[in-house]
Amino acid sequence: MINRIIETVKKAGEIILSAHNQEFAVTAKEGKKNFVTKYDVAVQDFLFDELGKAFPEAEFVGEESDNDFGSRALRFIIDPIDGTTNFMQDFRCSCISVALCKENEVIAGVVYNPYTKEIFSAEKSKGAYLNGEKITVSDRLLSDGLALFGTSPYHPENTDETFALLRKVFDFSRDIRRSGSAAYDICTVACGRCEVFFEKGLQPWDIAAGTLILNEAGGVALTYGGKEIDFSTPNDVVFANPKAYDEFVTLL
Ligand code: IPD
Ligand code: CA
């Protein structure tokens, strides 16, 4: 199952790589910062078609479609390009994120960064992998480590709270980083390069695949309120190794 998803996602990555130096055909969605390109749509169409052939019993939810959940037991939750603003500017840090859920639980997740050729994957209870090698979260404290954050760019009502918390995290940790792709940020914590990632108002397709990968790598994925993440609604989320999580929540 996971291999079929990985192969399809890798092929979809070629669409992203083919885009450079071409007309992106950008259209705005909502607000000042939210865009979609013809490539977001092309990657999503490709994934829906190819995964639909392999998993005909599944339904599909994607960032660039209606986003309505149906009633089928198997459901893909897909972000065709996580990091669209990076993509539009050729910043070269964007990922494809594909989660397969059964009865509302993520059972497989794949996050692919086509620029670095990093493929993060996990199946429920089978561990997490980067390009086929097992990965785990770091053992570092946040006070001795790095924190990743998202700016919640489509929700200006969150900005003050995000930057107030960021100031505390910056003071507490070694330093902070911002990649522009939440899916990649979660996987960066999962493979032990950073200790914490946090952002308010993330959508299910930004985080569903990453959440399984992080959990299978030994990490903690919860809402700011300490609840399980609900993949049918936006969430304020923290992804961390267990030690760093305990420190992070004291800053909230
Ligand atoms: C966005 C990215 C970004 C995060 C935003 C997300 P998109 O996803 O993950 O890092 O800060 O909150 O919406 O819109 O590029 O798919
Ligand atoms: Ca997207």
PDB file of C-alpha atoms and ligand atoms in Angstrom:
ATOM      1  CA  MET A   1       0.000   0.000   0.000  1.00  0.00           C
ATOM      2  CA  ILE A   2       2.585   2.577   1.098  1.00  0.00           C
ATOM      3  CA  ASN A   3       4.833   1.788  -1.892  1.00  0.00           C
ATOM      4  CA  ARG A   4       2.029   2.501  -4.324  1.00  0.00           C
ATOM      5  CA  ILE A   5       1.431   5.879  -2.663  1.00  0.00           C
ATOM      6  CA  ILE A   6       5.166   6.676  -2.642  1.00  0.00           C
ATOM      7  CA  GLU A   7       5.586   5.882  -6.348  1.00  0.00           C
ATOM      8  CA  THR A   8       2.582   8.022  -7.268  1.00  0.00           C
ATOM      9  CA  VAL A   9       3.749  10.944  -5.125  1.00  0.00           C
ATOM     10  CA  LYS A  10       7.223  10.807  -6.680  1.00  0.00           C
ATOM     11  CA  LYS A  11       5.702  11.029 -10.164  1.00  0.00           C
ATOM     12  CA  ALA A  12       3.594  13.979  -9.024  1.00  0.00           C
ATOM     13  CA  GLY A  13       6.814  15.646  -7.836  1.00  0.00           C
ATOM     14  CA  GLU A  14       7.939  15.796 -11.464  1.00  0.00           C
ATOM     15  CA  ILE A  15       5.058  18.159 -12.178  1.00  0.00           C
ATOM     16  CA  ILE A  16       6.365  20.536  -9.499  1.00  0.00           C
ATOM     17  CA  LEU A  17       9.933  20.350 -10.813  1.00  0.00           C
ATOM     18  CA  SER A  18       8.769  20.932 -14.390  1.00  0.00           C
ATOM     19  CA  ALA A  19       7.223  24.234 -13.401  1.00  0.00           C
ATOM     20  CA  HIS A  20      10.303  26.356 -13.041  1.00  0.00           C
ATOM     21  CA  ASN A  21      10.789  29.206 -15.482  1.00  0.00           C
ATOM     22  CA  GLN A  22       7.228  28.758 -16.673  1.00  0.00           C
ATOM     23  CA  GLU A  23       4.089  30.807 -16.271  1.00  0.00           C
ATOM     24  CA  PHE A  24       2.549  29.829 -12.939  1.00  0.00           C
ATOM     25  CA  ALA A  25      -0.963  31.167 -13.677  1.00  0.00           C
ATOM     26  CA  VAL A  26      -1.538  32.411 -10.150  1.00  0.00           C
ATOM     27  CA  THR A  27      -5.008  33.138  -8.854  1.00  0.00           C
ATOM     28  CA  ALA A  28      -5.846  34.512  -5.420  1.00  0.00           C
ATOM     29  CA  LYS A  29      -8.070  32.482  -3.100  1.00  0.00           C
ATOM     30  CA  GLU A  30      -9.097  34.454  -0.012  1.00  0.00           C
ATOM     31  CA  GLY A  31      -7.347  37.375   1.637  1.00  0.00           C
ATOM     32  CA  LYS A  32      -4.076  39.046   0.763  1.00  0.00           C
ATOM     33  CA  LYS A  33      -1.680  36.109   1.020  1.00  0.00           C
ATOM     34  CA  ASN A  34      -3.574  33.019  -0.155  1.00  0.00           C
ATOM     35  CA  PHE A  35      -2.866  31.857  -3.720  1.00  0.00           C
ATOM     36  CA  VAL A  36      -3.358  28.860  -5.956  1.00  0.00           C
ATOM     37  CA  THR A  37      -1.399  28.116  -9.148  1.00  0.00           C
ATOM     38  CA  LYS A  38      -2.274  25.919 -12.077  1.00  0.00           C
ATOM     39  CA  TYR A  39       0.338  23.512 -10.713  1.00  0.00           C
ATOM     40  CA  ASP A  40      -1.491  23.043  -7.392  1.00  0.00           C
ATOM     41  CA  VAL A  41      -4.493  21.982  -9.450  1.00  0.00           C
ATOM     42  CA  ALA A  42      -2.459  19.803 -11.851  1.00  0.00           C
ATOM     43  CA  VAL A  43      -0.706  17.943  -9.023  1.00  0.00           C
ATOM     44  CA  GLN A  44      -3.982  17.395  -7.200  1.00  0.00           C
ATOM     45  CA  ASP A  45      -5.739  16.145 -10.367  1.00  0.00           C
ATOM     46  CA  PHE A  46      -2.860  13.728 -11.019  1.00  0.00           C
ATOM     47  CA  LEU A  47      -2.948  12.361  -7.456  1.00  0.00           C
ATOM     48  CA  PHE A  48      -6.735  12.010  -7.399  1.00  0.00           C
ATOM     49  CA  ASP A  49      -6.671  10.139 -10.746  1.00  0.00           C
ATOM     50  CA  GLU A  50      -3.733   7.835 -10.037  1.00  0.00           C
ATOM     51  CA  LEU A  51      -4.570   7.046  -6.410  1.00  0.00           C
ATOM     52  CA  GLY A  52      -8.217   6.669  -7.404  1.00  0.00           C
ATOM     53  CA  LYS A  53      -7.202   3.865  -9.779  1.00  0.00           C
ATOM     54  CA  ALA A  54      -5.170   2.133  -7.069  1.00  0.00           C
ATOM     55  CA  PHE A  55      -7.730   2.668  -4.278  1.00  0.00           C
ATOM     56  CA  PRO A  56     -11.154   2.764  -5.988  1.00  0.00           C
ATOM     57  CA  GLU A  57     -12.981   2.416  -2.670  1.00  0.00           C
ATOM     58  CA  ALA A  58     -11.460   5.630  -1.266  1.00  0.00           C
ATOM     59  CA  GLU A  59     -12.851   9.174  -1.260  1.00  0.00           C
ATOM     60  CA  PHE A  60     -10.656  12.217  -1.768  1.00  0.00           C
ATOM     61  CA  VAL A  61     -10.306  15.497   0.113  1.00  0.00           C
ATOM     62  CA  GLY A  62      -7.799  18.014  -1.238  1.00  0.00           C
ATOM     63  CA  GLU A  63      -6.880  21.623  -0.602  1.00  0.00           C
ATOM     64  CA  GLU A  64      -7.910  22.677  -4.102  1.00  0.00           C
ATOM     65  CA  SER A  65     -11.323  20.990  -4.167  1.00  0.00           C
ATOM     66  CA  ASP A  66     -14.579  21.130  -2.217  1.00  0.00           C
ATOM     67  CA  ASN A  67     -13.003  19.715   0.952  1.00  0.00           C
ATOM     68  CA  ASP A  68     -16.225  17.999   1.948  1.00  0.00           C
ATOM     69  CA  PHE A  69     -15.889  14.768   3.860  1.00  0.00           C
ATOM     70  CA  GLY A  70     -18.114  11.968   2.575  1.00  0.00           C
ATOM     71  CA  SER A  71     -19.033   8.782   4.364  1.00  0.00           C
ATOM     72  CA  ARG A  72     -16.564   6.251   2.957  1.00  0.00           C
ATOM     73  CA  ALA A  73     -14.338   4.357   5.384  1.00  0.00           C
ATOM     74  CA  LEU A  74     -11.186   5.071   3.360  1.00  0.00           C
ATOM     75  CA  ARG A  75     -10.306   8.713   2.727  1.00  0.00           C
ATOM     76  CA  PHE A  76      -7.264  10.431   1.232  1.00  0.00           C
ATOM     77  CA  ILE A  77      -6.457  13.890   2.604  1.00  0.00           C
ATOM     78  CA  ILE A  78      -4.089  15.631   0.189  1.00  0.00           C
ATOM     79  CA  ASP A  79      -2.177  18.864  -0.115  1.00  0.00           C
ATOM     80  CA  PRO A  80      -0.795  18.897  -3.676  1.00  0.00           C
ATOM     81  CA  ILE A  81       1.672  21.700  -2.911  1.00  0.00           C
ATOM     82  CA  ASP A  82       2.266  22.572   0.738  1.00  0.00           C
ATOM     83  CA  GLY A  83       4.283  25.770   0.468  1.00  0.00           C
ATOM     84  CA  THR A  84       2.561  27.436  -2.489  1.00  0.00           C
ATOM     85  CA  THR A  85       4.073  30.846  -1.693  1.00  0.00           C
ATOM     86  CA  ASN A  86       7.549  29.286  -1.724  1.00  0.00           C
ATOM     87  CA  PHE A  87       6.670  27.579  -5.020  1.00  0.00           C
ATOM     88  CA  MET A  88       5.513  30.824  -6.639  1.00  0.00           C
ATOM     89  CA  GLN A  89       8.805  32.497  -5.737  1.00  0.00           C
ATOM     90  CA  ASP A  90      11.018  29.518  -6.662  1.00  0.00           C
ATOM     91  CA  PHE A  91      12.137  29.363  -3.008  1.00  0.00           C
ATOM     92  CA  ARG A  92      12.453  25.571  -3.455  1.00  0.00           C
ATOM     93  CA  CYS A  93      10.906  24.304  -0.263  1.00  0.00           C
ATOM     94  CA  SER A  94       7.488  22.827  -1.022  1.00  0.00           C
ATOM     95  CA  CYS A  95       6.075  19.365  -0.407  1.00  0.00           C
ATOM     96  CA  ILE A  96       3.348  17.027  -1.531  1.00  0.00           C
ATOM     97  CA  SER A  97       1.435  15.680   1.464  1.00  0.00           C
ATOM     98  CA  VAL A  98      -0.743  12.568   1.179  1.00  0.00           C
ATOM     99  CA  ALA A  99      -2.543  10.915   4.096  1.00  0.00           C
ATOM    100  CA  LEU A 100      -4.712   7.826   3.892  1.00  0.00           C
ATOM    101  CA  CYS A 101      -7.318   7.562   6.661  1.00  0.00           C
ATOM    102  CA  LYS A 102      -9.472   4.646   7.706  1.00  0.00           C
ATOM    103  CA  GLU A 103     -12.502   5.456   9.865  1.00  0.00           C
ATOM    104  CA  ASN A 104     -11.012   8.918  10.600  1.00  0.00           C
ATOM    105  CA  GLU A 105      -7.629   7.556  11.700  1.00  0.00           C
ATOM    106  CA  VAL A 106      -4.521   8.190   9.572  1.00  0.00           C
ATOM    107  CA  ILE A 107      -3.094   4.784   8.600  1.00  0.00           C
ATOM    108  CA  ALA A 108      -0.493   5.894   6.033  1.00  0.00           C
ATOM    109  CA  GLY A 109       1.296   9.156   5.355  1.00  0.00           C
ATOM    110  CA  VAL A 110       3.752  10.355   2.724  1.00  0.00           C
ATOM    111  CA  VAL A 111       5.420  13.780   2.533  1.00  0.00           C
ATOM    112  CA  TYR A 112       7.702  14.418  -0.451  1.00  0.00           C
ATOM    113  CA  ASN A 113      10.041  17.333  -1.028  1.00  0.00           C
ATOM    114  CA  PRO A 114      10.896  17.017  -4.731  1.00  0.00           C
ATOM    115  CA  TYR A 115      13.707  19.594  -4.542  1.00  0.00           C
ATOM    116  CA  THR A 116      15.717  17.596  -2.012  1.00  0.00           C
ATOM    117  CA  LYS A 117      14.318  14.206  -3.091  1.00  0.00           C
ATOM    118  CA  GLU A 118      13.391  13.527   0.550  1.00  0.00           C
ATOM    119  CA  ILE A 119      10.474  11.164   0.949  1.00  0.00           C
ATOM    120  CA  PHE A 120       9.100  10.818   4.469  1.00  0.00           C
ATOM    121  CA  SER A 121       6.674   7.959   5.017  1.00  0.00           C
ATOM    122  CA  ALA A 122       4.895   6.004   7.730  1.00  0.00           C
ATOM    123  CA  GLU A 123       2.296   3.337   8.171  1.00  0.00           C
ATOM    124  CA  LYS A 124       0.426   2.939  11.451  1.00  0.00           C
ATOM    125  CA  SER A 125       2.516   0.906  13.955  1.00  0.00           C
ATOM    126  CA  LYS A 126       5.335   0.308  11.438  1.00  0.00           C
ATOM    127  CA  GLY A 127       7.683   3.213  12.191  1.00  0.00           C
ATOM    128  CA  ALA A 128       8.642   6.306  10.206  1.00  0.00           C
ATOM    129  CA  TYR A 129      11.149   6.486   7.355  1.00  0.00           C
ATOM    130  CA  LEU A 130      13.150   8.990   5.337  1.00  0.00           C
ATOM    131  CA  ASN A 131      14.085   7.571   1.941  1.00  0.00           C
ATOM    132  CA  GLY A 132      13.654   4.087   3.388  1.00  0.00           C
ATOM    133  CA  GLU A 133      15.819   4.669   6.499  1.00  0.00           C
ATOM    134  CA  LYS A 134      14.133   4.580   9.898  1.00  0.00           C
ATOM    135  CA  ILE A 135      13.879   7.975  11.627  1.00  0.00           C
ATOM    136  CA  THR A 136      13.199   9.088  15.194  1.00  0.00           C
ATOM    137  CA  VAL A 137      12.717  12.424  16.914  1.00  0.00           C
ATOM    138  CA  SER A 138      15.687  13.951  18.740  1.00  0.00           C
ATOM    139  CA  ASP A 139      16.338  13.584  22.454  1.00  0.00           C
ATOM    140  CA  ARG A 140      17.227  17.281  22.802  1.00  0.00           C
ATOM    141  CA  LEU A 141      15.486  19.706  25.097  1.00  0.00           C
ATOM    142  CA  LEU A 142      13.933  22.740  23.452  1.00  0.00           C
ATOM    143  CA  SER A 143      16.206  24.855  25.626  1.00  0.00           C
ATOM    144  CA  ASP A 144      19.153  23.174  23.853  1.00  0.00           C
ATOM    145  CA  GLY A 145      17.492  23.023  20.460  1.00  0.00           C
ATOM    146  CA  LEU A 146      15.686  24.647  17.540  1.00  0.00           C
ATOM    147  CA  ALA A 147      12.029  25.561  17.117  1.00  0.00           C
ATOM    148  CA  LEU A 148      10.156  25.788  13.821  1.00  0.00           C
ATOM    149  CA  PHE A 149       7.047  27.906  13.513  1.00  0.00           C
ATOM    150  CA  GLY A 150       4.352  28.908  11.053  1.00  0.00           C
ATOM    151  CA  THR A 151       3.002  32.438  10.807  1.00  0.00           C
ATOM    152  CA  SER A 152      -0.623  31.474  10.135  1.00  0.00           C
ATOM    153  CA  PRO A 153      -0.438  33.816   7.119  1.00  0.00           C
ATOM    154  CA  TYR A 154      -4.064  33.459   6.000  1.00  0.00           C
ATOM    155  CA  HIS A 155      -5.386  34.351   9.471  1.00  0.00           C
ATOM    156  CA  PRO A 156      -4.272  37.876  10.461  1.00  0.00           C
ATOM    157  CA  GLU A 157      -6.368  37.553  13.636  1.00  0.00           C
ATOM    158  CA  ASN A 158      -3.695  35.096  14.877  1.00  0.00           C
ATOM    159  CA  THR A 159      -0.656  37.268  14.210  1.00  0.00           C
ATOM    160  CA  ASP A 160      -0.269  38.965  17.607  1.00  0.00           C
ATOM    161  CA  GLU A 161      -0.620  35.717  19.539  1.00  0.00           C
ATOM    162  CA  THR A 162       1.773  33.888  17.191  1.00  0.00           C
ATOM    163  CA  PHE A 163       4.491  36.505  17.484  1.00  0.00           C
ATOM    164  CA  ALA A 164       4.092  36.897  21.258  1.00  0.00           C
ATOM    165  CA  LEU A 165       4.593  33.147  21.656  1.00  0.00           C
ATOM    166  CA  LEU A 166       7.427  33.190  19.141  1.00  0.00           C
ATOM    167  CA  ARG A 167       9.254  35.785  21.216  1.00  0.00           C
ATOM    168  CA  LYS A 168       9.056  33.499  24.266  1.00  0.00           C
ATOM    169  CA  VAL A 169      10.170  30.469  22.273  1.00  0.00           C
ATOM    170  CA  PHE A 170      13.074  32.409  20.764  1.00  0.00           C
ATOM    171  CA  ASP A 171      14.268  33.480  24.207  1.00  0.00           C
ATOM    172  CA  PHE A 172      13.890  29.937  25.571  1.00  0.00           C
ATOM    173  CA  SER A 173      15.518  27.974  22.700  1.00  0.00           C
ATOM    174  CA  ARG A 174      18.772  28.123  20.750  1.00  0.00           C
ATOM    175  CA  ASP A 175      17.016  29.721  17.781  1.00  0.00           C
ATOM    176  CA  ILE A 176      13.953  29.649  15.538  1.00  0.00           C
ATOM    177  CA  ARG A 177      13.413  28.707  11.852  1.00  0.00           C
ATOM    178  CA  ARG A 178      10.577  29.166   9.291  1.00  0.00           C
ATOM    179  CA  SER A 179      10.484  26.947   6.169  1.00  0.00           C
ATOM    180  CA  GLY A 180       7.138  27.929   4.643  1.00  0.00           C
ATOM    181  CA  SER A 181       5.857  24.337   4.429  1.00  0.00           C
ATOM    182  CA  ALA A 182       4.104  22.952   7.492  1.00  0.00           C
ATOM    183  CA  ALA A 183       4.309  19.372   6.196  1.00  0.00           C
ATOM    184  CA  TYR A 184       8.069  19.705   5.821  1.00  0.00           C
ATOM    185  CA  ASP A 185       8.365  21.321   9.265  1.00  0.00           C
ATOM    186  CA  ILE A 186       6.627  18.378  10.924  1.00  0.00           C
ATOM    187  CA  CYS A 187       8.918  15.919   9.141  1.00  0.00           C
ATOM    188  CA  THR A 188      11.940  18.003  10.131  1.00  0.00           C
ATOM    189  CA  VAL A 189      10.959  17.408  13.761  1.00  0.00           C
ATOM    190  CA  ALA A 190      10.225  13.728  13.023  1.00  0.00           C
ATOM    191  CA  CYS A 191      13.771  13.116  11.777  1.00  0.00           C
ATOM    192  CA  GLY A 192      15.389  14.921  14.700  1.00  0.00           C
ATOM    193  CA  ARG A 193      16.738  18.054  13.019  1.00  0.00           C
ATOM    194  CA  CYS A 194      14.549  20.348  15.130  1.00  0.00           C
ATOM    195  CA  GLU A 195      12.737  19.875  18.419  1.00  0.00           C
ATOM    196  CA  VAL A 196       9.380  21.661  18.038  1.00  0.00           C
ATOM    197  CA  PHE A 197       7.080  22.982  15.316  1.00  0.00           C
ATOM    198  CA  PHE A 198       4.001  25.074  16.119  1.00  0.00           C
ATOM    199  CA  GLU A 199       1.355  27.024  14.200  1.00  0.00           C
ATOM    200  CA  LYS A 200      -2.224  28.167  14.671  1.00  0.00           C
ATOM    201  CA  GLY A 201      -5.082  27.350  12.321  1.00  0.00           C
ATOM    202  CA  LEU A 202      -3.499  24.624  10.185  1.00  0.00           C
ATOM    203  CA  GLN A 203      -5.764  22.726   7.823  1.00  0.00           C
ATOM    204  CA  PRO A 204      -6.114  18.910   7.821  1.00  0.00           C
ATOM    205  CA  TRP A 205      -4.235  18.552   4.503  1.00  0.00           C
ATOM    206  CA  ASP A 206      -1.238  20.500   5.894  1.00  0.00           C
ATOM    207  CA  ILE A 207      -0.774  18.117   8.809  1.00  0.00           C
ATOM    208  CA  ALA A 208      -2.556  14.744   8.392  1.00  0.00           C
ATOM    209  CA  ALA A 209       0.348  12.849   6.787  1.00  0.00           C
ATOM    210  CA  GLY A 210       2.964  14.575   8.960  1.00  0.00           C
ATOM    211  CA  THR A 211       1.101  13.747  12.153  1.00  0.00           C
ATOM    212  CA  LEU A 212       1.378   9.999  11.537  1.00  0.00           C
ATOM    213  CA  ILE A 213       5.032  10.315  10.479  1.00  0.00           C
ATOM    214  CA  LEU A 214       5.835  12.303  13.640  1.00  0.00           C
ATOM    215  CA  ASN A 215       3.937   9.907  15.911  1.00  0.00           C
ATOM    216  CA  GLU A 216       5.626   6.894  14.349  1.00  0.00           C
ATOM    217  CA  ALA A 217       8.985   8.623  14.881  1.00  0.00           C
ATOM    218  CA  GLY A 218       8.239   8.856  18.621  1.00  0.00           C
ATOM    219  CA  GLY A 219       6.990  12.428  18.700  1.00  0.00           C
ATOM    220  CA  VAL A 220       4.004  14.161  20.258  1.00  0.00           C
ATOM    221  CA  ALA A 221       1.350  15.819  18.051  1.00  0.00           C
ATOM    222  CA  LEU A 222      -1.379  17.692  19.940  1.00  0.00           C
ATOM    223  CA  THR A 223      -3.421  20.882  19.856  1.00  0.00           C
ATOM    224  CA  TYR A 224      -2.388  23.904  21.937  1.00  0.00           C
ATOM    225  CA  GLY A 225      -5.024  22.732  24.409  1.00  0.00           C
ATOM    226  CA  GLY A 226      -3.406  19.285  24.692  1.00  0.00           C
ATOM    227  CA  LYS A 227      -6.147  17.496  22.731  1.00  0.00           C
ATOM    228  CA  GLU A 228      -5.872  14.940  19.932  1.00  0.00           C
ATOM    229  CA  ILE A 229      -5.864  16.603  16.503  1.00  0.00           C
ATOM    230  CA  ASP A 230      -9.216  16.515  14.703  1.00  0.00           C
ATOM    231  CA  PHE A 231      -8.627  16.054  10.956  1.00  0.00           C
ATOM    232  CA  SER A 232     -12.013  17.454   9.978  1.00  0.00           C
ATOM    233  CA  THR A 233     -11.306  21.042  11.070  1.00  0.00           C
ATOM    234  CA  PRO A 234      -8.462  23.626  11.390  1.00  0.00           C
ATOM    235  CA  ASN A 235      -6.249  23.121  14.470  1.00  0.00           C
ATOM    236  CA  ASP A 236      -3.710  25.094  16.532  1.00  0.00           C
ATOM    237  CA  VAL A 237      -0.947  22.510  16.723  1.00  0.00           C
ATOM    238  CA  VAL A 238       2.367  21.594  18.295  1.00  0.00           C
ATOM    239  CA  PHE A 239       4.624  18.798  17.050  1.00  0.00           C
ATOM    240  CA  ALA A 240       7.624  17.957  19.209  1.00  0.00           C
ATOM    241  CA  ASN A 241       9.816  15.354  20.789  1.00  0.00           C
ATOM    242  CA  PRO A 242       8.404  14.428  24.229  1.00  0.00           C
ATOM    243  CA  LYS A 243      10.983  16.379  26.272  1.00  0.00           C
ATOM    244  CA  ALA A 244      10.682  19.510  24.158  1.00  0.00           C
ATOM    245  CA  TYR A 245       6.886  19.252  24.255  1.00  0.00           C
ATOM    246  CA  ASP A 246       6.892  19.384  28.055  1.00  0.00           C
ATOM    247  CA  GLU A 247       8.979  22.554  27.950  1.00  0.00           C
ATOM    248  CA  PHE A 248       6.970  24.136  25.114  1.00  0.00           C
ATOM    249  CA  VAL A 249       3.616  23.901  26.893  1.00  0.00           C
ATOM    250  CA  THR A 250       4.979  25.952  29.780  1.00  0.00           C
ATOM    251  CA  LEU A 251       5.366  28.841  27.299  1.00  0.00           C
ATOM    252  CA  LEU A 252       1.773  28.758  25.981  1.00  0.00           C
TER     253      LEU A 252
HETATM  254  C1  IPD B   1       0.819  26.730   4.065  1.00  0.00           C
HETATM  255  C2  IPD B   1       2.205  26.346   4.495  1.00  0.00           C
HETATM  256  C3  IPD B   1       2.770  27.389   5.424  1.00  0.00           C
HETATM  257  C4  IPD B   1       1.885  27.636   6.617  1.00  0.00           C
HETATM  258  C5  IPD B   1       0.470  27.935   6.185  1.00  0.00           C
HETATM  259  C6  IPD B   1      -0.046  26.824   5.298  1.00  0.00           C
HETATM  260  P1  IPD B   1      -0.076  26.080   1.666  1.00  0.00           P
HETATM  261  O1  IPD B   1       0.278  25.760   3.217  1.00  0.00           O
HETATM  262  O2  IPD B   1       2.202  25.084   5.137  1.00  0.00           O
HETATM  263  O3  IPD B   1       4.035  27.001   5.929  1.00  0.00           O
HETATM  264  O4  IPD B   1       2.377  28.710   7.362  1.00  0.00           O
HETATM  265  O5  IPD B   1      -0.327  28.058   7.334  1.00  0.00           O
HETATM  266  O6  IPD B   1      -1.360  27.088   4.916  1.00  0.00           O
HETATM  267  O7  IPD B   1      -1.157  27.100   1.662  1.00  0.00           O
HETATM  268  O8  IPD B   1       1.160  26.584   1.027  1.00  0.00           O
HETATM  269  O9  IPD B   1      -0.509  24.759   1.169  1.00  0.00           O
HETATM  270 CA    CA B   2      -1.354  23.813  -0.653  1.00  0.00          CA
END
